[in-house]
XYZ file of C-alpha atoms in Angstrom:
664
model
C 97.962 208.281 92.994
C 96.063 210.590 90.673
C 92.355 211.133 91.335
C 90.127 209.914 88.536
C 88.281 212.912 87.109
C 86.417 211.396 84.162
C 84.341 208.252 84.718
C 85.245 205.403 82.411
C 82.353 204.152 80.310
C 82.116 202.485 76.928
C 78.962 204.510 76.204
C 80.457 207.931 76.946
C 80.993 208.665 73.251
C 77.672 207.445 71.944
C 76.399 209.783 69.238
C 73.152 210.036 67.358
C 72.666 210.539 63.650
C 69.500 211.038 61.628
C 69.169 209.107 58.391
C 68.915 210.748 54.978
C 65.637 212.031 53.652
C 65.180 209.142 51.230
C 65.207 206.730 54.192
C 62.443 208.582 56.076
C 58.689 208.008 55.912
C 57.169 211.162 54.427
C 53.647 212.548 54.092
C 52.211 210.882 57.199
C 49.494 212.725 59.100
C 50.526 212.041 62.683
C 47.701 212.093 65.230
C 47.038 215.323 67.119
C 45.290 213.744 70.079
C 46.207 215.403 73.365
C 47.418 212.253 75.096
C 50.913 211.670 76.444
C 51.791 208.451 74.644
C 54.527 207.592 72.153
C 52.112 207.370 69.137
C 54.573 204.920 67.548
C 55.547 201.259 67.986
C 58.361 199.422 66.197
C 59.543 195.811 65.838
C 62.071 194.170 63.459
C 59.414 193.926 60.714
C 57.028 196.872 60.929
C 56.645 200.404 62.187
C 53.162 201.414 63.386
C 52.141 205.069 63.634
C 48.891 206.519 64.962
C 47.503 208.852 62.288
C 44.627 211.258 61.813
C 41.447 209.612 60.584
C 37.968 210.914 59.878
C 35.053 209.161 61.487
C 37.055 207.179 64.029
C 40.591 206.142 64.902
C 43.275 204.481 62.795
C 46.953 203.687 62.730
C 49.271 202.915 59.852
C 51.486 199.815 59.650
C 54.476 200.115 57.308
C 57.186 197.573 56.532
C 60.592 198.894 57.570
C 61.853 198.887 53.992
C 58.941 200.981 52.664
C 60.607 204.384 52.984
C 60.036 207.556 51.020
C 56.736 209.248 50.286
C 53.698 207.347 51.544
C 50.595 207.481 49.387
C 47.579 209.162 50.974
C 45.467 206.166 49.975
C 47.776 203.722 51.791
C 45.692 201.184 53.764
C 45.325 201.615 57.503
C 44.040 199.665 60.477
C 40.730 201.453 61.025
C 38.421 199.412 63.229
C 38.092 201.806 66.167
C 35.201 204.261 66.336
C 37.239 206.766 68.380
C 40.800 208.109 68.187
C 43.535 205.572 68.948
C 45.566 206.515 72.030
C 48.195 203.765 72.370
C 49.588 200.811 70.418
C 52.046 198.046 71.304
C 53.573 195.144 69.361
C 53.514 191.667 70.848
C 57.079 190.671 71.867
C 56.419 187.023 70.904
C 54.790 187.572 67.505
C 55.953 190.342 65.170
C 52.628 190.334 63.326
C 50.319 190.886 66.305
C 49.636 194.384 67.627
C 47.228 195.709 70.267
C 45.568 199.112 70.319
C 43.593 201.123 72.880
C 41.126 203.827 71.925
C 38.702 206.448 73.154
C 35.835 204.095 72.272
C 36.586 202.192 75.540
C 37.789 199.062 73.731
C 41.046 197.200 73.225
C 41.528 195.492 69.872
C 44.114 192.932 68.799
C 45.138 192.795 65.131
C 47.086 190.294 63.076
C 49.014 191.996 60.265
C 49.786 189.982 57.102
C 53.388 188.893 56.712
C 54.080 191.287 53.827
C 52.098 194.199 55.232
C 48.662 195.595 54.497
C 47.235 195.446 50.998
C 43.789 196.814 51.872
C 42.500 198.600 54.941
C 41.767 196.339 57.908
C 38.475 197.206 59.634
C 37.948 193.895 61.456
C 40.185 192.960 64.418
C 40.997 189.444 65.483
C 39.486 190.001 68.897
C 37.778 192.892 70.680
C 38.346 193.202 74.430
C 35.548 195.103 76.143
C 35.632 195.840 79.842
C 36.549 199.487 80.379
C 33.901 202.145 80.969
C 36.088 205.037 79.772
C 38.792 205.537 77.165
C 41.759 203.183 77.177
C 45.079 205.031 77.164
C 47.628 202.286 77.960
C 48.192 198.836 76.457
C 51.286 196.701 77.100
C 52.101 193.023 76.566
C 53.542 190.647 79.138
C 57.312 190.224 78.570
C 57.506 186.457 79.164
C 54.005 184.924 79.006
C 52.234 184.360 75.717
C 48.867 186.012 74.960
C 48.729 188.130 78.130
C 47.855 191.782 77.618
C 47.462 194.590 80.165
C 45.244 197.605 79.607
C 44.589 200.680 81.738
C 41.848 203.220 81.176
C 40.640 206.561 82.433
C 38.172 204.652 84.627
C 41.161 204.018 86.984
C 40.981 200.280 86.357
C 43.722 197.880 85.200
C 42.599 194.735 83.372
C 44.832 191.793 82.432
C 43.473 189.810 79.471
C 44.010 186.372 78.058
C 43.990 187.305 74.377
C 43.784 183.679 73.268
C 40.308 183.358 74.772
C 39.260 187.032 74.876
C 38.612 186.898 78.617
C 39.470 189.362 81.387
C 41.320 187.272 83.952
C 42.419 189.901 86.485
C 40.769 193.247 87.228
C 42.530 195.682 89.581
C 39.966 198.102 90.984
C 40.023 200.525 93.938
C 43.821 200.798 93.803
C 44.051 204.052 91.882
C 41.775 206.965 92.822
C 42.662 208.966 89.716
C 43.929 208.660 86.127
C 46.774 206.200 85.565
C 49.678 207.790 83.679
C 51.885 204.755 83.053
C 52.113 201.003 83.660
C 55.228 198.836 83.225
C 56.069 195.147 83.767
C 59.270 194.067 85.479
C 61.864 191.794 83.833
C 60.044 188.487 84.388
C 56.504 189.890 84.477
C 55.744 189.114 88.107
C 55.163 192.738 89.183
C 53.944 195.971 87.672
C 54.705 199.549 88.633
C 52.185 202.347 88.053
C 52.225 206.138 88.192
C 48.972 207.887 89.034
C 47.663 211.441 89.012
C 47.569 211.388 92.835
C 51.433 211.675 92.646
C 51.933 208.131 93.928
C 54.150 205.420 92.463
C 52.931 201.915 93.265
C 54.490 198.477 92.862
C 51.693 195.907 92.527
C 51.539 192.125 92.438
C 48.703 191.602 89.925
C 48.048 187.941 90.675
C 47.698 188.562 94.412
C 45.960 191.884 93.715
C 47.906 193.690 96.420
C 50.264 196.683 96.595
C 53.835 195.632 97.397
C 55.376 199.112 97.718
C 54.086 202.657 97.450
C 55.611 206.126 97.454
C 53.527 209.256 97.980
C 54.582 212.421 96.154
C 57.378 210.818 94.201
C 57.417 214.092 92.242
C 55.589 217.066 93.712
C 54.671 218.677 90.406
C 51.175 218.433 88.939
C 52.349 217.259 85.504
C 52.232 213.539 84.526
C 54.688 211.057 86.021
C 56.281 208.085 84.223
C 57.664 205.000 85.943
C 59.539 201.980 84.525
C 61.224 198.918 85.966
C 64.963 198.381 85.517
C 66.580 194.974 85.061
C 67.794 194.838 88.694
C 64.331 195.550 90.115
C 64.743 199.258 90.797
C 62.182 201.809 89.611
C 63.112 204.761 87.421
C 60.695 207.713 87.350
C 60.398 211.021 85.512
C 58.248 213.911 86.640
C 58.160 217.541 87.700
C 59.158 219.398 90.833
C 57.051 221.955 92.670
C 58.758 224.687 90.622
C 57.816 222.882 87.349
C 61.360 221.657 86.783
C 61.676 218.289 85.089
C 63.146 215.601 87.316
C 64.337 212.019 87.102
C 64.677 209.765 90.124
C 65.768 206.234 91.002
C 63.902 204.239 93.662
C 64.447 200.972 95.503
C 61.146 199.066 95.967
C 62.410 197.634 99.262
C 62.780 201.165 100.676
C 60.595 203.758 98.988
C 60.946 206.393 101.705
C 63.869 208.184 100.078
C 65.016 208.073 96.451
C 68.348 206.516 95.598
C 69.110 209.434 93.278
C 67.333 212.583 92.073
C 68.368 214.863 89.193
C 66.807 218.102 88.005
C 67.027 218.884 84.306
C 65.223 221.960 82.948
C 61.899 223.817 83.093
C 60.253 222.582 79.915
C 56.598 221.513 79.920
C 57.018 218.373 77.796
C 56.455 215.005 79.459
C 59.611 212.862 79.490
C 59.111 209.438 77.879
C 61.711 206.955 79.211
C 63.025 204.108 77.006
C 65.201 201.529 78.738
C 67.776 199.131 77.287
C 68.216 196.290 79.822
C 71.313 194.936 78.055
C 73.373 198.114 78.403
C 71.527 199.782 81.350
C 71.092 202.965 79.347
C 67.952 205.085 79.701
C 66.915 207.417 76.885
C 64.635 210.352 77.731
C 62.550 211.855 74.933
C 60.385 214.832 75.816
C 57.181 215.475 73.892
C 57.614 218.791 72.146
C 61.386 218.738 72.663
C 63.965 218.578 69.909
C 66.505 216.512 71.845
C 67.108 213.026 73.218
C 69.066 212.722 76.474
C 70.585 209.443 77.571
C 71.869 208.289 80.952
C 73.702 205.216 82.195
C 72.528 203.427 85.346
C 75.325 201.900 87.482
C 75.902 200.709 91.035
C 78.253 203.624 91.741
C 77.116 206.960 93.135
C 75.384 209.029 91.883
C 73.942 205.890 90.175
C 72.456 207.890 87.268
C 75.217 209.236 84.996
C 74.571 211.699 82.221
C 76.098 210.599 78.892
C 75.127 213.035 76.140
C 72.317 214.734 74.226
C 71.243 214.363 70.634
C 69.658 217.562 69.305
C 67.739 218.312 66.127
C 65.962 221.389 64.795
C 62.350 220.226 64.752
C 60.348 219.146 67.828
C 59.088 215.601 68.218
C 55.446 214.641 68.576
C 56.129 211.022 69.421
C 58.852 208.409 69.494
C 59.234 204.743 68.660
C 61.961 202.487 70.091
C 63.352 199.484 68.217
C 64.023 196.285 70.230
C 67.633 195.133 70.404
C 67.133 192.245 67.987
C 66.189 194.683 65.219
C 69.489 196.637 65.237
C 72.436 196.440 62.862
C 75.270 194.901 64.886
C 77.811 195.392 62.089
C 77.625 199.186 62.513
C 77.832 199.134 66.354
C 74.254 200.391 66.559
C 73.008 200.209 70.140
C 69.646 201.999 69.746
C 67.328 203.219 67.015
C 64.501 205.680 67.435
C 61.696 206.637 65.086
C 60.999 210.324 65.632
C 57.552 211.593 64.646
C 57.282 215.027 63.081
C 54.040 216.653 62.007
C 54.148 215.024 58.550
C 57.112 212.663 58.717
C 58.734 209.786 60.599
C 62.515 210.071 60.856
C 64.762 207.209 62.063
C 67.605 208.203 64.401
C 70.520 205.811 64.950
C 72.599 205.729 68.157
C 76.095 204.393 67.497
C 79.175 203.604 69.581
C 82.318 204.596 67.627
C 84.510 201.533 67.108
C 87.286 201.051 64.562
C 86.943 197.294 64.313
C 84.325 195.702 62.066
C 84.142 192.553 64.191
C 81.255 191.671 66.453
C 81.477 193.598 69.748
C 80.640 191.232 72.592
C 80.617 193.965 75.222
C 78.037 196.000 73.315
C 75.766 193.123 72.413
C 75.235 190.657 75.256
C 72.559 188.015 74.851
C 69.178 189.698 74.567
C 65.567 188.639 74.910
C 64.266 186.669 71.922
C 60.770 186.242 70.514
C 60.196 182.860 72.165
C 57.880 182.945 75.198
C 58.971 180.820 78.177
C 55.455 180.619 79.637
C 51.935 180.129 78.408
C 49.084 182.233 79.674
C 47.620 179.530 81.904
C 50.993 178.826 83.529
C 51.481 182.450 84.470
C 47.960 182.733 85.915
C 48.696 179.655 88.012
C 51.648 181.491 89.628
C 54.698 180.475 87.594
C 57.404 182.971 86.638
C 60.008 182.717 83.905
C 62.891 184.883 82.743
C 63.110 185.836 79.060
C 64.731 183.323 76.716
C 67.946 184.970 75.520
C 69.430 184.811 72.038
C 72.816 185.837 70.660
C 73.192 188.569 68.048
C 76.662 187.522 66.933
C 75.486 186.455 63.492
C 72.686 188.997 63.435
C 69.004 188.433 63.983
C 67.105 186.824 61.134
C 63.357 187.103 61.642
C 61.908 183.631 61.268
C 58.376 182.548 60.587
C 56.195 183.285 63.579
C 54.891 180.112 65.058
C 51.182 179.808 65.593
C 49.863 180.915 68.936
C 48.758 177.827 70.832
C 46.886 177.746 74.101
C 44.848 175.135 75.882
C 41.578 176.866 75.091
C 40.348 177.915 71.684
C 42.781 180.470 70.308
C 41.162 183.260 68.355
C 44.412 184.322 66.702
C 45.125 180.840 65.319
C 41.623 180.372 63.897
C 41.384 183.685 62.104
C 41.993 182.198 58.672
C 39.553 179.354 59.169
C 36.858 181.794 60.290
C 37.362 183.931 57.230
C 36.944 180.915 54.928
C 33.812 179.723 56.691
C 32.081 183.103 56.585
C 31.623 184.542 53.112
C 31.104 187.989 54.633
C 33.599 188.572 57.463
C 31.883 191.758 58.625
C 28.719 189.814 59.577
C 29.043 187.836 62.784
C 27.033 184.785 63.671
C 24.282 185.143 66.178
C 24.678 184.019 69.773
C 23.099 180.892 71.189
C 20.167 182.878 72.540
C 19.360 185.738 70.152
C 18.305 188.862 71.938
C 15.044 190.378 70.717
C 15.128 194.117 71.097
C 12.015 196.063 70.113
C 12.787 199.649 69.239
C 9.933 201.938 70.139
C 11.067 204.551 67.666
C 10.008 202.434 64.656
C 6.884 203.817 63.116
C 3.755 201.812 62.412
C 4.228 202.110 58.671
C 7.689 200.479 58.819
C 6.257 197.603 60.833
C 3.591 197.086 58.221
C 6.170 197.067 55.396
C 8.367 194.590 57.281
C 5.395 192.349 57.945
C 4.433 192.410 54.264
C 7.982 191.540 53.140
C 8.184 188.742 55.702
C 4.879 187.269 54.550
C 5.971 187.278 50.915
C 9.320 185.703 51.795
C 7.688 183.088 53.999
C 5.313 182.070 51.228
C 8.233 181.661 48.816
C 10.252 179.606 51.306
C 7.874 176.659 50.988
C 8.076 176.727 47.193
C 11.900 176.742 46.766
C 15.016 176.334 48.933
C 15.872 179.384 50.994
C 19.021 181.265 49.913
C 20.291 181.479 53.477
C 23.070 179.733 55.301
C 21.608 177.224 57.719
C 23.855 176.447 60.659
C 23.038 174.245 63.632
C 25.693 175.790 65.885
C 23.172 178.008 67.632
C 20.776 177.154 70.396
C 19.695 173.885 68.762
C 16.007 174.788 68.842
C 15.890 176.399 65.406
C 18.217 176.868 62.443
C 20.377 179.983 62.550
C 19.960 182.316 59.588
C 22.690 184.671 58.538
C 21.261 187.507 56.448
C 22.372 187.949 53.723
C 24.955 185.711 52.029
C 25.818 184.810 48.450
C 23.220 182.836 46.509
C 25.813 180.291 45.450
C 25.309 178.480 48.764
C 22.352 176.096 48.347
C 20.907 173.952 51.063
C 20.267 170.381 49.990
C 16.708 169.239 50.476
C 16.467 167.649 53.863
C 13.652 167.051 56.318
C 14.502 170.175 58.333
C 11.822 172.146 60.167
C 10.545 175.248 58.352
C 12.067 178.549 59.463
C 10.324 180.469 62.171
C 8.612 183.486 60.610
C 8.778 185.549 63.812
C 12.546 185.129 64.214
C 13.091 185.842 60.519
C 10.975 188.989 60.733
C 12.989 190.216 63.695
C 16.312 189.576 61.943
C 15.181 191.300 58.750
C 14.006 194.267 60.799
C 17.314 194.437 62.692
C 19.249 194.150 59.449
C 17.362 197.012 57.795
C 17.592 199.108 60.944
C 21.356 198.582 61.075
C 21.617 199.614 57.432
C 19.736 202.844 58.182
C 21.921 203.532 61.223
C 25.117 202.953 59.217
C 23.866 205.292 56.488
C 23.136 208.003 59.054
C 26.573 207.577 60.643
C 28.358 207.874 57.304
C 26.343 210.856 56.006
C 25.538 212.681 59.252
C 27.483 215.808 58.307
C 25.855 215.989 54.865
C 22.389 215.584 56.374
C 23.032 218.383 58.877
C 24.274 220.748 56.153
C 21.332 220.054 53.816
C 18.806 220.422 56.649
C 20.357 223.728 57.708
C 20.182 225.057 54.141
C 16.507 224.059 53.826
C 15.664 225.796 57.098
C 17.445 228.973 55.971
C 15.687 228.940 52.577
C 12.257 228.442 54.173
C 12.957 231.280 56.607
C 13.975 233.642 53.772
C 10.853 232.788 51.752
C 8.590 233.411 54.742
C 10.263 236.752 55.478
C 9.951 237.826 51.819
C 6.245 236.907 51.747
C 5.581 238.832 54.960
C 7.404 241.914 53.688
C 5.498 241.824 50.386
C 2.188 241.621 52.189
C 3.184 244.484 54.458
C 4.154 246.708 51.530
C 0.808 246.074 49.843
C -0.996 247.214 52.959
C 1.180 250.322 53.335
C 0.558 251.219 49.677
C -3.177 251.681 50.408
C -2.912 252.839 54.005
C 0.000 255.136 54.849
C 1.217 255.410 58.448
C -1.165 256.931 61.006
C 0.893 260.129 61.308
C -0.331 261.187 57.820
C -3.834 261.737 56.532
C -4.982 258.981 54.157
C -5.345 259.818 50.476
C -8.633 261.116 49.174
C -9.711 260.687 45.605
C -12.180 262.570 43.423
C -14.915 260.092 44.208
C -14.871 261.179 47.870
C -16.085 264.594 48.961
C -13.243 266.877 49.944
C -13.397 270.303 51.536
C -10.251 271.372 49.750
C -11.803 270.688 46.337
C -14.991 272.658 47.162
C -12.958 275.748 47.922
C -12.734 278.285 45.078
C -9.404 278.490 43.334
C -9.055 282.208 43.795
C -8.578 281.848 47.566
C -4.979 280.858 46.976
C -4.394 283.979 44.879
C -5.900 286.068 47.647
C -3.184 284.796 49.999
C -5.157 282.263 51.937
C -3.032 279.102 52.183
C -4.205 275.673 53.088
C -2.846 273.496 55.864
C -0.509 270.561 55.453
C -3.477 268.271 55.586
C -5.113 269.934 52.582
C -1.869 270.077 50.578
C -1.388 266.303 50.882
C -4.782 265.632 49.305
C -4.714 264.980 45.537
C -6.570 267.537 43.374
C -6.881 265.372 40.306
C -8.081 261.883 39.722
C -5.572 259.212 38.777
C -4.928 258.554 35.117
C -7.558 256.239 33.671
C -9.707 256.498 36.796
C -13.370 257.064 36.383
C -15.421 258.802 38.906
C -15.986 256.658 41.950
C -13.800 253.740 40.733
C -10.182 252.737 41.331
C -8.467 250.883 38.476
C -5.870 249.231 40.748
C -6.631 245.887 42.367
C -7.078 246.042 46.094
C -6.473 243.430 48.780
C -9.453 241.913 50.490
C -8.654 243.580 53.810
C -8.484 247.030 52.176
C -11.732 246.438 50.276
C -13.538 245.474 53.471
C -12.311 248.582 55.284
C -13.336 250.839 52.393
C -16.777 249.274 52.257
C -17.244 250.043 55.928
C -16.133 253.660 55.410
C -18.519 254.115 52.478
C -21.439 252.834 54.579
C -20.570 255.263 57.395
C -20.326 258.136 54.950
C -23.717 257.298 53.483
C -25.211 257.362 56.958
C -23.651 260.773 57.694
C -24.834 262.472 54.451
C -28.459 263.179 55.654
C -27.102 264.809 58.799
C -24.753 267.045 56.812
C -27.594 268.229 54.560
C -29.652 269.309 57.567
C -26.765 271.279 59.102
C -26.205 274.842 57.747
C -23.228 275.410 55.498
C -20.386 277.074 57.369
C -19.358 280.475 56.135
C -15.922 281.411 54.999
C -15.228 283.136 58.245
C -16.118 279.988 60.179
C -13.871 277.885 57.996
C -10.993 280.165 58.306
C -11.537 280.608 62.015
C -11.230 276.866 62.625
C -7.914 276.791 60.838
C -4.750 278.357 62.171
C -4.064 281.867 60.854
C -1.226 282.224 58.396
C 0.464 285.484 57.490
C -0.084 286.450 53.836
C 1.719 289.762 53.648
C 4.388 288.401 51.345
C 1.729 287.160 48.953
C 0.075 290.597 48.738
C 3.397 292.287 48.028
C 4.087 289.781 45.276
C 0.681 290.455 43.680
C 1.227 294.221 43.861
C 4.597 294.024 42.111
C 3.212 291.838 39.347
C 0.364 294.212 38.779
């Protein structure tokens, strides 16, 4: 017998092909957040992409048929106040998507059937429970309205979206950041990968760890872990030498891996996408320009390399289409949505077949959109496998049935809430309104609020109040929603008059919120204008100081020089006869600096130029001192020429005599 060299597989010749440019989604600003998530989520109706947004986080939802250039003004889902880190479509409703953000919240959105017409700032429900940013959101595969979220606070929370409640909270199981979370086939277990290099298999309802492996990959880079259809765990990570690895683990025996493969030394985190129908795993590295795919079998080495699809440009994210969204007539077994810097490019994985008939071996029955369990049944301990559907005649997306739970379902009542409230952005008050006094409010604002409240209260008794009166609150007083349209009139009824104190508080809160919103929207403009004003004031002050300094220096030179002396003041240099210079007797530098003539237009003893007050005061003091010294000088004998010259340094005048002799 001949030894079999090449393993037989129907997926050995799978090849990838990128679509044409007119079938891509162009001019999309993909998010640049440094978080290792896919940044893209796809279902048979829509493709959602996390994009750059100013003043918060947003993601774009596009119908699959809307290809080509996307307008910059295209509406987005923009309710988060921080960058969006992860998004995930509900497997049981193609119009419901969940998002996690840096603002520590998880929001659930319901997209219109034909896509967005205007931007959507208001979610259906906001799930608040994390103390740090939320980086992972994933839906339960078989139970309706169950959502899992994991944050950087090392906590996993399982929510009942229908009621907006946190049912299960897994604390103290992860000492560090959680890199990935994945449900198993029927949703009874989850596997997690943590920064402490451990891979854990957890039963969330019992809140206990079923299996755990320390140092599944010894590298410091992030680890990813997913469940396979047979219960095994597939992980990707890095070795101690920073080589990328993939490994297969059996939860019943986590001591040694079933199989380990080393790939290359790139730094990009490998994102695994698993097809449970064909047992093929696709590995997409962030920053790579290739997609590698492997087949998982029961034969050694268990993980078989198939091929690699390579492109020129690196990928910043990747979206994976569920099996029911593929084209079975073209033998398409996978479709990816590759994110470039400004574009989303679909990539089709095809098995080459000559026949145009339906291929049963390529398309076994796959999981459908119908949920076998409700949320309450799963929390009670029931498990259910996915309800399978056949793709022989193709998948035709039907109308999504309304989400129904035992308790009040927020998703079902979205439309009714919008019709009841004329302004959807304003929420009704709680049963016990909280009165919060802000100490930062000035006394003048309180006085203005009190005046407005008094005027409004006096007008309330004269005519019906233009407010919506609802008795769904505490029952003690009518609930006022401020403001609403004036078309809503309250019929005259013997209702108690509104409480002025409560109304004053609500008006104050409303105005305060308006001021806060204005500051949030125009914070950058306010900072720029304030900075410019400070710079202008500083320049004006410096100019004024310099001008004042120059005025002072104009009348009083630096101390190293002798101050000016005018004709009105007695000067020794002026009293000297003019012929002393001709005789060769020079004056000192001090005498040369003194002016010999009065300024133009100056009368004796007067200065025509205006003087500063400080200079005038100093001169007045000097004049008084000089007047006191004049009697003393008259009593003293006049110094002779020899005395004057002896007090001054001798200067050689030979050259002057020679010059006079030659001229003569």
